Every structure is written in structure tokens, then in C-alpha cells.
PDB file of C-alpha atoms in Angstrom:
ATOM      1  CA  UNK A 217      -7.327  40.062   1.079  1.00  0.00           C
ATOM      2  CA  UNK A 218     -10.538  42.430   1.503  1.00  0.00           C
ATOM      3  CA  UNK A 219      -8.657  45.068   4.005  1.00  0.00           C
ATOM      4  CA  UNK A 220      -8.205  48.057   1.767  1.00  0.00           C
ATOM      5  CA  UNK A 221     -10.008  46.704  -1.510  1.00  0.00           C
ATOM      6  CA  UNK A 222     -11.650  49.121  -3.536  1.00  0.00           C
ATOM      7  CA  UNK A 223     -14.487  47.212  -3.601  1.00  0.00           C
ATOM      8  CA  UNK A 224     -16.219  43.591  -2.633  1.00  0.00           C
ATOM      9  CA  UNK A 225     -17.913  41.450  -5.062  1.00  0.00           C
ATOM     10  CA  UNK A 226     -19.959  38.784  -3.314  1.00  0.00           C
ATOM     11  CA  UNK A 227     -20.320  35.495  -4.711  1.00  0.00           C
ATOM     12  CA  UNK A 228     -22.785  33.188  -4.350  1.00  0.00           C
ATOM     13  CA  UNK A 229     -24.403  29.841  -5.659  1.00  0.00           C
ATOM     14  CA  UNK A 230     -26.722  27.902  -3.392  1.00  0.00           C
ATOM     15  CA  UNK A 231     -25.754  28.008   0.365  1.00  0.00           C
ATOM     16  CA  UNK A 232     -22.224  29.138  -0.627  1.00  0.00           C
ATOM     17  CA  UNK A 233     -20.880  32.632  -0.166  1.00  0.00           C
ATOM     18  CA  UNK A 234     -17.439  33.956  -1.258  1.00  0.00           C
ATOM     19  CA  UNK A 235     -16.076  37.145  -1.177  1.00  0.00           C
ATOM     20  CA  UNK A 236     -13.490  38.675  -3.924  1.00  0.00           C
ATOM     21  CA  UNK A 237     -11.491  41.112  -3.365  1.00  0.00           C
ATOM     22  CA  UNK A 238     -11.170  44.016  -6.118  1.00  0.00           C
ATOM     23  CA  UNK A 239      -8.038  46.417  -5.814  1.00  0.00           C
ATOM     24  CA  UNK A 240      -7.025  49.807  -8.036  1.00  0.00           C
ATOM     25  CA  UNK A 241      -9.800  47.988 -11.066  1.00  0.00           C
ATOM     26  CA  UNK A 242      -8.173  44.034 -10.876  1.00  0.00           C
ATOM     27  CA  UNK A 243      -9.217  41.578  -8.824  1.00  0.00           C
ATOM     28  CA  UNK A 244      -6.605  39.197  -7.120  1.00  0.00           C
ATOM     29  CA  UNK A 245      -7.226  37.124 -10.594  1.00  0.00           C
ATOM     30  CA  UNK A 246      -6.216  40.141 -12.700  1.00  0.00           C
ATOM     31  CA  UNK A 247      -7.291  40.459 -15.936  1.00  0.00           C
ATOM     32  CA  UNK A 248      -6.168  42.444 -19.190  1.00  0.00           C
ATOM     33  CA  UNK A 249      -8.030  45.808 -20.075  1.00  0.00           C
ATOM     34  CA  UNK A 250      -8.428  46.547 -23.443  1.00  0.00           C
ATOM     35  CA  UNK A 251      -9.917  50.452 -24.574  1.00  0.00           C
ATOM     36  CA  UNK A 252     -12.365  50.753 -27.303  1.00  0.00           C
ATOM     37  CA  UNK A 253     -11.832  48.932 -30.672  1.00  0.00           C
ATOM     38  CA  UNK A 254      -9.200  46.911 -28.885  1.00  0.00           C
ATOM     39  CA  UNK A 255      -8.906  43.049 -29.178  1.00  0.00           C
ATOM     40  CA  UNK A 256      -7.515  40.052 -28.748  1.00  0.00           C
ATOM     41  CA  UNK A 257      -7.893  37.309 -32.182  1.00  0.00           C
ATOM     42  CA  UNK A 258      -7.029  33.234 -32.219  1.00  0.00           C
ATOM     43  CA  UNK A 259      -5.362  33.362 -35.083  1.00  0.00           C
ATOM     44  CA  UNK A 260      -6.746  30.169 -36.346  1.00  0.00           C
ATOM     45  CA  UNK A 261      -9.265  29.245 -33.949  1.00  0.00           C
ATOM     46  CA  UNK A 262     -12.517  30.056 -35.369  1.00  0.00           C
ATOM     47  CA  UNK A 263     -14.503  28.558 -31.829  1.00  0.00           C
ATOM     48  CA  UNK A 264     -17.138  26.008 -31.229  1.00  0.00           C
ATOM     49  CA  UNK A 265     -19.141  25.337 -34.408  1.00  0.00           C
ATOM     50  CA  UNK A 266     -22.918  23.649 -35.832  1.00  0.00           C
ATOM     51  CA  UNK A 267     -24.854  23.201 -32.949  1.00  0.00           C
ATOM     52  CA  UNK A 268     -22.239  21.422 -30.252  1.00  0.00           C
ATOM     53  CA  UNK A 269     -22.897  22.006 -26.410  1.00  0.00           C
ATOM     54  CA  UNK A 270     -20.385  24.820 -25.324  1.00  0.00           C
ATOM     55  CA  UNK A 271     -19.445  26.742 -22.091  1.00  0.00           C
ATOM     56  CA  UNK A 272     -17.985  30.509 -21.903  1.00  0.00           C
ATOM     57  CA  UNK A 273     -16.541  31.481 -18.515  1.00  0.00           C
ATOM     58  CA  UNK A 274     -14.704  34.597 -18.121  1.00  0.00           C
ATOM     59  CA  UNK A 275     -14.804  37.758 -15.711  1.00  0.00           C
ATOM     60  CA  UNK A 276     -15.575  40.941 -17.293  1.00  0.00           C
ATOM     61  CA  UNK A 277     -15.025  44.556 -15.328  1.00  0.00           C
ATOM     62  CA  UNK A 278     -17.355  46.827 -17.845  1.00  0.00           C
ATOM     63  CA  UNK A 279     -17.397  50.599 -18.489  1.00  0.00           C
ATOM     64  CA  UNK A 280     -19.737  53.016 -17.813  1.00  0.00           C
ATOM     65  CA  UNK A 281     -20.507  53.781 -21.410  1.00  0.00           C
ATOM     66  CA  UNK A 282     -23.809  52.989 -22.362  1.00  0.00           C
ATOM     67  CA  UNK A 283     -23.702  51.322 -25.814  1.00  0.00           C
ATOM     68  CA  UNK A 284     -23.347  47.894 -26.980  1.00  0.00           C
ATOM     69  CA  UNK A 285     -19.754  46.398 -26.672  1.00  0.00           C
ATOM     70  CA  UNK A 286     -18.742  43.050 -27.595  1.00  0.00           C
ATOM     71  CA  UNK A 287     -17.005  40.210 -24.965  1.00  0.00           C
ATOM     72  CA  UNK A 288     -16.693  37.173 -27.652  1.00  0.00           C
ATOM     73  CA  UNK A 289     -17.544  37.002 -31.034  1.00  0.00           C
ATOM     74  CA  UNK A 290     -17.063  34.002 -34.100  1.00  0.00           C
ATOM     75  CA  UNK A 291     -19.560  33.214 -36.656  1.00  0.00           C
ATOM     76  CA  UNK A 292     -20.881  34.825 -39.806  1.00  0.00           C
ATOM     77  CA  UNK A 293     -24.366  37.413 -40.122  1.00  0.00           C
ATOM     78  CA  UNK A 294     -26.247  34.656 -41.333  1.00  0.00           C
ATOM     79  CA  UNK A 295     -28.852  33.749 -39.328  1.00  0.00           C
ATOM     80  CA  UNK A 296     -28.479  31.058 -36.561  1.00  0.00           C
ATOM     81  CA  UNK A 297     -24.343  31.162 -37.583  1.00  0.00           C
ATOM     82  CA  UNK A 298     -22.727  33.686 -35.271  1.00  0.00           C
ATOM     83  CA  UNK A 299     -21.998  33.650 -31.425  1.00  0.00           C
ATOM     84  CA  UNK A 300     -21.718  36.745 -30.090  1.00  0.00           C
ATOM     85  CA  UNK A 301     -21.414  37.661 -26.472  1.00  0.00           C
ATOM     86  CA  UNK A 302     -22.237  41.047 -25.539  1.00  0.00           C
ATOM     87  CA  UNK A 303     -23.178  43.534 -23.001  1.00  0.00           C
ATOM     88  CA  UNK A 304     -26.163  45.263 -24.049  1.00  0.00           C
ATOM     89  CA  UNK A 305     -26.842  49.381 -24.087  1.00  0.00           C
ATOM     90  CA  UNK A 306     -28.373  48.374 -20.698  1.00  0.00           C
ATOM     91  CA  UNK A 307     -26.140  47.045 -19.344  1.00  0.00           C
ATOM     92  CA  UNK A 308     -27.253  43.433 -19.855  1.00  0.00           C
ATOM     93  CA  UNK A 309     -25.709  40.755 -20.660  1.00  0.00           C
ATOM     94  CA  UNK A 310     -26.963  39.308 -24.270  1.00  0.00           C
ATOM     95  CA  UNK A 311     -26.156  36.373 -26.402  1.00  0.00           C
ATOM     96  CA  UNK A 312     -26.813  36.837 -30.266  1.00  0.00           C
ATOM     97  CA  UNK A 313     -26.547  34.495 -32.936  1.00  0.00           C
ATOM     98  CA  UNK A 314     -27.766  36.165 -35.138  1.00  0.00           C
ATOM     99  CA  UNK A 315     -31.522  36.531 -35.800  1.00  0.00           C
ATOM    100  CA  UNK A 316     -32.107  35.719 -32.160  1.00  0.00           C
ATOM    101  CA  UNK A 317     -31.025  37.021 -29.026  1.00  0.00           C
ATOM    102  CA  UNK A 318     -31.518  36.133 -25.044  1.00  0.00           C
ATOM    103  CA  UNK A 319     -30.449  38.442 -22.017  1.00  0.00           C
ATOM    104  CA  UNK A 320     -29.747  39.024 -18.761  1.00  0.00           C
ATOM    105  CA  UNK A 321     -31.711  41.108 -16.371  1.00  0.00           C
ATOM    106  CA  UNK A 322     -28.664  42.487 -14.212  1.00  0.00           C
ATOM    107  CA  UNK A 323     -26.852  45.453 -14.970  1.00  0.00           C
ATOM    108  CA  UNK A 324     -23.138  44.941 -15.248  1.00  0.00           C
ATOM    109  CA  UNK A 325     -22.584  48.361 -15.437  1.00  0.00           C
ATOM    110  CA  UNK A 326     -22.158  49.352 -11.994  1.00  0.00           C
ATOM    111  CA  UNK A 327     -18.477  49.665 -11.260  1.00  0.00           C
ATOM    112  CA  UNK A 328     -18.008  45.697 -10.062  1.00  0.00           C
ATOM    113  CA  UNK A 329     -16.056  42.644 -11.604  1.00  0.00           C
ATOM    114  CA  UNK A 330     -18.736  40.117 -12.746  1.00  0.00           C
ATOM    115  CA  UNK A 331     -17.968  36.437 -13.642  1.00  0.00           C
ATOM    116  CA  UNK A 332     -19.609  35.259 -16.008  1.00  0.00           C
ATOM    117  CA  UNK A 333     -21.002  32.027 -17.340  1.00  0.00           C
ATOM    118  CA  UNK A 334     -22.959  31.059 -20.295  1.00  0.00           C
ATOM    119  CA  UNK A 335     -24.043  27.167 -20.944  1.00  0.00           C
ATOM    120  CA  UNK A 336     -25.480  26.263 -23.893  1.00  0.00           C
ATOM    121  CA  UNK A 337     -27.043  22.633 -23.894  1.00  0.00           C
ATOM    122  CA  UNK A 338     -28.263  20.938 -27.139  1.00  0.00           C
ATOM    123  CA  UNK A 339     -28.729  17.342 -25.820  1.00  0.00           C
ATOM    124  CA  UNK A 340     -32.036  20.167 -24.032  1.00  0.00           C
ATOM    125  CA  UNK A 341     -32.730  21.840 -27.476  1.00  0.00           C
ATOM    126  CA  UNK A 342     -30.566  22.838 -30.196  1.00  0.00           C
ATOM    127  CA  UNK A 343     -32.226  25.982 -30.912  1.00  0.00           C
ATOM    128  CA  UNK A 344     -31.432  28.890 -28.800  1.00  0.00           C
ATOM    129  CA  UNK A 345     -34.145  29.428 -25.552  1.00  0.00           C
ATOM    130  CA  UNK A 346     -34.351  30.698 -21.942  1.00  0.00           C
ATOM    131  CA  UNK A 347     -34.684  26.054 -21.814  1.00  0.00           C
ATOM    132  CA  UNK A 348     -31.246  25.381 -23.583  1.00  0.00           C
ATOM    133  CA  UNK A 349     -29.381  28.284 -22.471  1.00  0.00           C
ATOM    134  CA  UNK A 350     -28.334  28.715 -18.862  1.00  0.00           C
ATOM    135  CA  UNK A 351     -26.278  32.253 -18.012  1.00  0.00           C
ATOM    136  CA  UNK A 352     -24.860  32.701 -14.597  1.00  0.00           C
ATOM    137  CA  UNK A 353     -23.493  35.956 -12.737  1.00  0.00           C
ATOM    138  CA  UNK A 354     -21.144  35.931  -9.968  1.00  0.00           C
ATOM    139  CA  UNK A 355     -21.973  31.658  -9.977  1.00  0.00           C
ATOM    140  CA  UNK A 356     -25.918  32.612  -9.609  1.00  0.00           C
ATOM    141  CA  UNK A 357     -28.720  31.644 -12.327  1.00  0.00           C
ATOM    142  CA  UNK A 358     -30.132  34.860 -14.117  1.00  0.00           C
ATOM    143  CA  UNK A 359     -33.255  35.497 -14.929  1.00  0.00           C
ATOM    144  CA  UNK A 360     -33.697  35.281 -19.158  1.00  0.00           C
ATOM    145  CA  UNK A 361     -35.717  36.969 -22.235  1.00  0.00           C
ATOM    146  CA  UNK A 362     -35.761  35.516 -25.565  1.00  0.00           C
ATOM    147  CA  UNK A 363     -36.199  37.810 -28.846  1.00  0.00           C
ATOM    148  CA  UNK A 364     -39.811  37.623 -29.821  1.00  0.00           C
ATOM    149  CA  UNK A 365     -39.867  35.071 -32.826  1.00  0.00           C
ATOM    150  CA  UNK A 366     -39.434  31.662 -33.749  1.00  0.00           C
ATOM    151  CA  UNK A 367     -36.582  30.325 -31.991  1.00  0.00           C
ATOM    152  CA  UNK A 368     -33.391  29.505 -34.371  1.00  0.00           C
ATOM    153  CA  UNK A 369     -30.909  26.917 -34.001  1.00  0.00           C
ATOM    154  CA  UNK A 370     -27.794  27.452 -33.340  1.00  0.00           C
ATOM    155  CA  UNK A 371     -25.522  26.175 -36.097  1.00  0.00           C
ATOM    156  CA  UNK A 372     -21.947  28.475 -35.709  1.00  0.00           C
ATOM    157  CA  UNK A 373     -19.599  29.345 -38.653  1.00  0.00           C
ATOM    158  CA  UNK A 374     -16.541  28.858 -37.667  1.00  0.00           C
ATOM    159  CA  UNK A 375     -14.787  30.209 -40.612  1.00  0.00           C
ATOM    160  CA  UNK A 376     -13.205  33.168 -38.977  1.00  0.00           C
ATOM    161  CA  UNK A 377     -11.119  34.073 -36.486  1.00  0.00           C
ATOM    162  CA  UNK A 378     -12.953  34.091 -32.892  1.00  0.00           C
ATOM    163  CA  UNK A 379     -12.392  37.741 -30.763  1.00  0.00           C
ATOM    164  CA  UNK A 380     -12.508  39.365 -27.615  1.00  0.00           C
ATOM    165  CA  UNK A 381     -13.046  42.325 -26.982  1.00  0.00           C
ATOM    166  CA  UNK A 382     -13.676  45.602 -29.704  1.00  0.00           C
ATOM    167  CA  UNK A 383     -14.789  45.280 -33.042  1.00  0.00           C
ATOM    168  CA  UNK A 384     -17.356  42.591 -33.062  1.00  0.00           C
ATOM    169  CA  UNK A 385     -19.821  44.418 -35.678  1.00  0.00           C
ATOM    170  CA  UNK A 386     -18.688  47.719 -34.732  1.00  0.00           C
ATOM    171  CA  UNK A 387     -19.369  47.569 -31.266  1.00  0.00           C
ATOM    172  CA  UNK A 388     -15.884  48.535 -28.998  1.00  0.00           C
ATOM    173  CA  UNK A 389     -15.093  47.194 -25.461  1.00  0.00           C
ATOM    174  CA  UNK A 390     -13.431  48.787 -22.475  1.00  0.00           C
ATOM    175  CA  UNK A 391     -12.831  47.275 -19.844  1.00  0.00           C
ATOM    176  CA  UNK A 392     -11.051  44.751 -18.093  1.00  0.00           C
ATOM    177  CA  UNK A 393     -11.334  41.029 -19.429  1.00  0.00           C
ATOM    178  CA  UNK A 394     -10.182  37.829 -17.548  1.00  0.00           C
ATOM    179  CA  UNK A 395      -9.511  33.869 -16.839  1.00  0.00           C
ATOM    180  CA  UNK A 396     -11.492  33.337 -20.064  1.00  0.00           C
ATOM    181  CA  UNK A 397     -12.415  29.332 -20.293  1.00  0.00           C
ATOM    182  CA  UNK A 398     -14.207  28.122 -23.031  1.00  0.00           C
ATOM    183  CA  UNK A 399     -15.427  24.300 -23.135  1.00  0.00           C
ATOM    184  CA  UNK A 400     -16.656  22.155 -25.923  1.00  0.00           C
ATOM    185  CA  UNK A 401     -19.950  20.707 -24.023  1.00  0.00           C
ATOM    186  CA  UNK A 402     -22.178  21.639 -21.228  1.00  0.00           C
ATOM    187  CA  UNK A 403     -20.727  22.117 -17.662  1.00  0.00           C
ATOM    188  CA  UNK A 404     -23.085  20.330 -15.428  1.00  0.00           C
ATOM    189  CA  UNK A 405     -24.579  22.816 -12.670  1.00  0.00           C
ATOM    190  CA  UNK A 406     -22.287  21.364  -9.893  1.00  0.00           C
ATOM    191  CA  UNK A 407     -19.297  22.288 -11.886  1.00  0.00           C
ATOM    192  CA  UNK A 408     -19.826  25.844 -12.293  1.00  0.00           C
ATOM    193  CA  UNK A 409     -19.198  27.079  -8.906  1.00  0.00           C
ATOM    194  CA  UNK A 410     -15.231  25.441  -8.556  1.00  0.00           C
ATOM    195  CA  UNK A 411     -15.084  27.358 -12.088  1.00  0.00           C
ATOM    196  CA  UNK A 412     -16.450  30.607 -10.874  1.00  0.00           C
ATOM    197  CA  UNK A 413     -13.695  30.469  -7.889  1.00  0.00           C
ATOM    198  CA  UNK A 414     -10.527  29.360 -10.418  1.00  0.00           C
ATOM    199  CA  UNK A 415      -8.214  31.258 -12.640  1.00  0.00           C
ATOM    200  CA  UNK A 416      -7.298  27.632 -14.645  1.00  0.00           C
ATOM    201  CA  UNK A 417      -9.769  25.258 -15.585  1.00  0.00           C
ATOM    202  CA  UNK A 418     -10.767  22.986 -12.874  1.00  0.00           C
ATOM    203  CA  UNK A 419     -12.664  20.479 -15.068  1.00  0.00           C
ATOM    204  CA  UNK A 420     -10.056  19.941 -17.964  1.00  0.00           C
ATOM    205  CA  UNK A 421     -12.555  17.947 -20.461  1.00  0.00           C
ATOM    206  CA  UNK A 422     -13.650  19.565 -23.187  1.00  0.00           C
ATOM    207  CA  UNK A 423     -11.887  22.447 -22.678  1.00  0.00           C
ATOM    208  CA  UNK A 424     -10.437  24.005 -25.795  1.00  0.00           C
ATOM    209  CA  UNK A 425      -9.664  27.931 -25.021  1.00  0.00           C
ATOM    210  CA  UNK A 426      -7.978  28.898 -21.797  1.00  0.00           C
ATOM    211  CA  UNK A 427      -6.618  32.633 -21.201  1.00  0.00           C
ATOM    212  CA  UNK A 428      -5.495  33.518 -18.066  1.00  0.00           C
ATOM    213  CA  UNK A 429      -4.902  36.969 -19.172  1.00  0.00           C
ATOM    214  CA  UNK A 430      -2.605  37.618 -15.943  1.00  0.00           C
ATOM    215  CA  UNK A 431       0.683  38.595 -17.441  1.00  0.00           C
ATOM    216  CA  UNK A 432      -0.085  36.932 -21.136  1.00  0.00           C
ATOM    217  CA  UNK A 433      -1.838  36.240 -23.957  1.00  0.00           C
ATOM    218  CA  UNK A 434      -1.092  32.464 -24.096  1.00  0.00           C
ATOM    219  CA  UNK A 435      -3.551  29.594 -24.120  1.00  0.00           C
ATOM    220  CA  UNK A 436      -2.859  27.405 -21.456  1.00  0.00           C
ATOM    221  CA  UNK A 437      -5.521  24.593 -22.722  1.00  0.00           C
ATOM    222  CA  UNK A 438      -3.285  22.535 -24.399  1.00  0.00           C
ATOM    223  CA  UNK A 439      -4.935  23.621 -27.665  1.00  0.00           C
ATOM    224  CA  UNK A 440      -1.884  25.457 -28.517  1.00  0.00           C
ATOM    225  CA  UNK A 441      -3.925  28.508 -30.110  1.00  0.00           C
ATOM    226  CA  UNK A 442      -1.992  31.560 -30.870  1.00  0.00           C
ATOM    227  CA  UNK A 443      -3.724  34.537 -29.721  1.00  0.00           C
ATOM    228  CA  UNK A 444      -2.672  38.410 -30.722  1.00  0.00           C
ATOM    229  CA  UNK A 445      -3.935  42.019 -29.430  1.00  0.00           C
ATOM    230  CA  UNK A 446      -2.448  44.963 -28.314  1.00  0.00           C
TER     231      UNK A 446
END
């Protein structure tokens, strides 16, 4: 599969090494792309609320533009109550829940597919810190910075509608989103790598959000949400 590809994203966690191959913007996963203030809503699925363990896994092909876009978003502005997933002006990838952030050193702005991975663990701390949070990149650790401040706990509205993609506080995406996964507890760091390397979920517990994003919006969970976007 790499003969021809536009580019090679290497993957690796540990002693393992795996190359994917990226053709014409999709990888052989493919994904959906979505331009500026488009997005993709669970109707009535308002994601993982209070302070529950949760895991995000998706792959994420970012443009060049350098401004704040938004990958996931649920929650309310009140502090401690949202979680939003974004890429930062930077280029870095930044969880905010509002009153508190952590990112990512690496710049996902440089013209390759990232997966991405973020574990949040309360049964470590349930407020939001470089200790409770773990956020991987292509199935390796990345380095983290906290917000100055005292630390908030995370305790999510779930009130609204969850999103992917544009609008999340006025911040647009474009790109190319894919094999979104999201779980309610914390995967365990042996079962993030067979996760990195699968479209579907390979560990099926706890998993409540599952979009493909090949040829359709469905969620193949078993949760049964109904998802809408362009």
C-alpha cells in the first residue's frame, strides 16, 4: 500500500513501528472532510458527562490555516463544564474545559494524517492535569502544559448536542476527520496501540460513539445515535 502514496505517516508506540499509507488527502481508513463552519451533531447525544473516565480516538488531517478550529465539542461555558477538543493557532493539540486548558507540543499542521488519542483518568485525579490526562499522537505519549492556575475538575454538561467539526465557539474546521471512537472510561496504555491501527473499535466496553466516517455518518457502537452534517 505505500508505492505511490502521497505521503507516509509513521506510527509508533514502544518497539512497534507501522507505516500508513496516505493517498490524494485519505488514508486507506478514509475519513470525511468537512470546510469551515461545517459539522457533524448527535442529535441527542450530549457526550460523556460530571467527571466519568473517557477516551477520544479519532484521526484528524488539519489545514494549513493558522487559527483555532474545533475537533469535538459538548458542554456549557461554565467553568470545569465543557469538553472541547481543539487544535490550537499553533498547531497544537489542546483540550479545554473551560477555565483550564492542557496541550500538545507537536504541530499537526504539517500536511500529515495524525491519530489521535486523548485519555482522561479520574480514578488518577478528577481535575484536569498533565497526571490525569494522557494525549497520544500517531500511538506515542506527548509531551503536556497545563494553563497556569488552579487546576479545575472536570464536571461536563451534557445538555447539548455534542459536535465535530466547525462551530464550536466560533472556531471552523477544515479538514479531513475519521474512525472517531469515543469510550466511557480510561483505555489502559496496552489498549491504545490495537486502537491506533483499527477503523472499528477493538475493545468494545465502554464504548458509546463510533463513526467510521468511510462512506457514512452512522454510529456503529450500538448506541444507536443519530448523527447529521453536510
Amino acid at each position: 500500500h505505500l508505492a505511490g502514496a502521497d505521503m507516509i505517516t509513521l506510527l509508533g508506540a514502544g518497539p512497534q513501528t507501522c507505516a500508513i499509507a496516505t493517498h490524494h488527502g485519505f488514508t486507506e481508513r478514509n475519513g470525511l472532510a468537512l470546510a469551515s463552519q461545517e459539522k457533524i451533531t448527535a442529535s441527542h447525544f450530549g457526550g460523556i458527562g460530571g467527571g466519568s473516565s473517557r477516551t477520544l480516538s479519532l484521526w484528524v488531517l488539519a489545514s494549513g490555516q493558522p487559527m483555532a478550529e474545533t475537533l469535538l465539542d459538548f458542554g456549557t461555558s461554565e467553568p470545569g463544564r465543557r469538553w472541547q477538543v481543539m487544535i490550537d493557532a499553533s498547531g497544537r493539540v489542546m483540550l479545554d474545559i473551560s477555565g483550564t486548558s492542557i496541550r500538545g507540543e507537536t504541530n499537526l499542521r504539517d500536511g500529515n494524517i495524525h491519530h489521535l488519542m486523548l485519555v482522561f483518568d479520574a480514578s488518577i485525579d478528577v481535575h484536569l492535569t498533565p497526571a490525569s490526562l494522557a494525549i497520544h499522537i500517531n500511538g506515542a505519549p506527548e509531551p503536556l502544559t497545563a494553563a497556569q492556575g488552579v487546576p479545575l475538575a472536570v464536571d461536563t454538561d451534557t445538555s447539548s448536542a455534542m459536535i465535530l467539526g466547525g462551530g464550536g465557539s466560533g472556531r471552523g474546521f477544515s479538514g479531513i476527520l475519521g474512525a472517531v471512537k469515543l469510550w466511557r472510561k480510561a483505555l489502559e496504555p496496552a489498549d491504545i496501540w490495537p486502537e491506533v491501527l483499527s477503523v472499528g473499535a477493538v475493545d468494545r466496553d465502554g464504548l458509546v460513539l463510533e463513526l467510521p466516517l468511510e462512506t457514512s455518518l452512522d454510529d456503529t457502537s450500538g448506541s444507536g445515535h443519530v448523527m447529521t452534517g453536510p
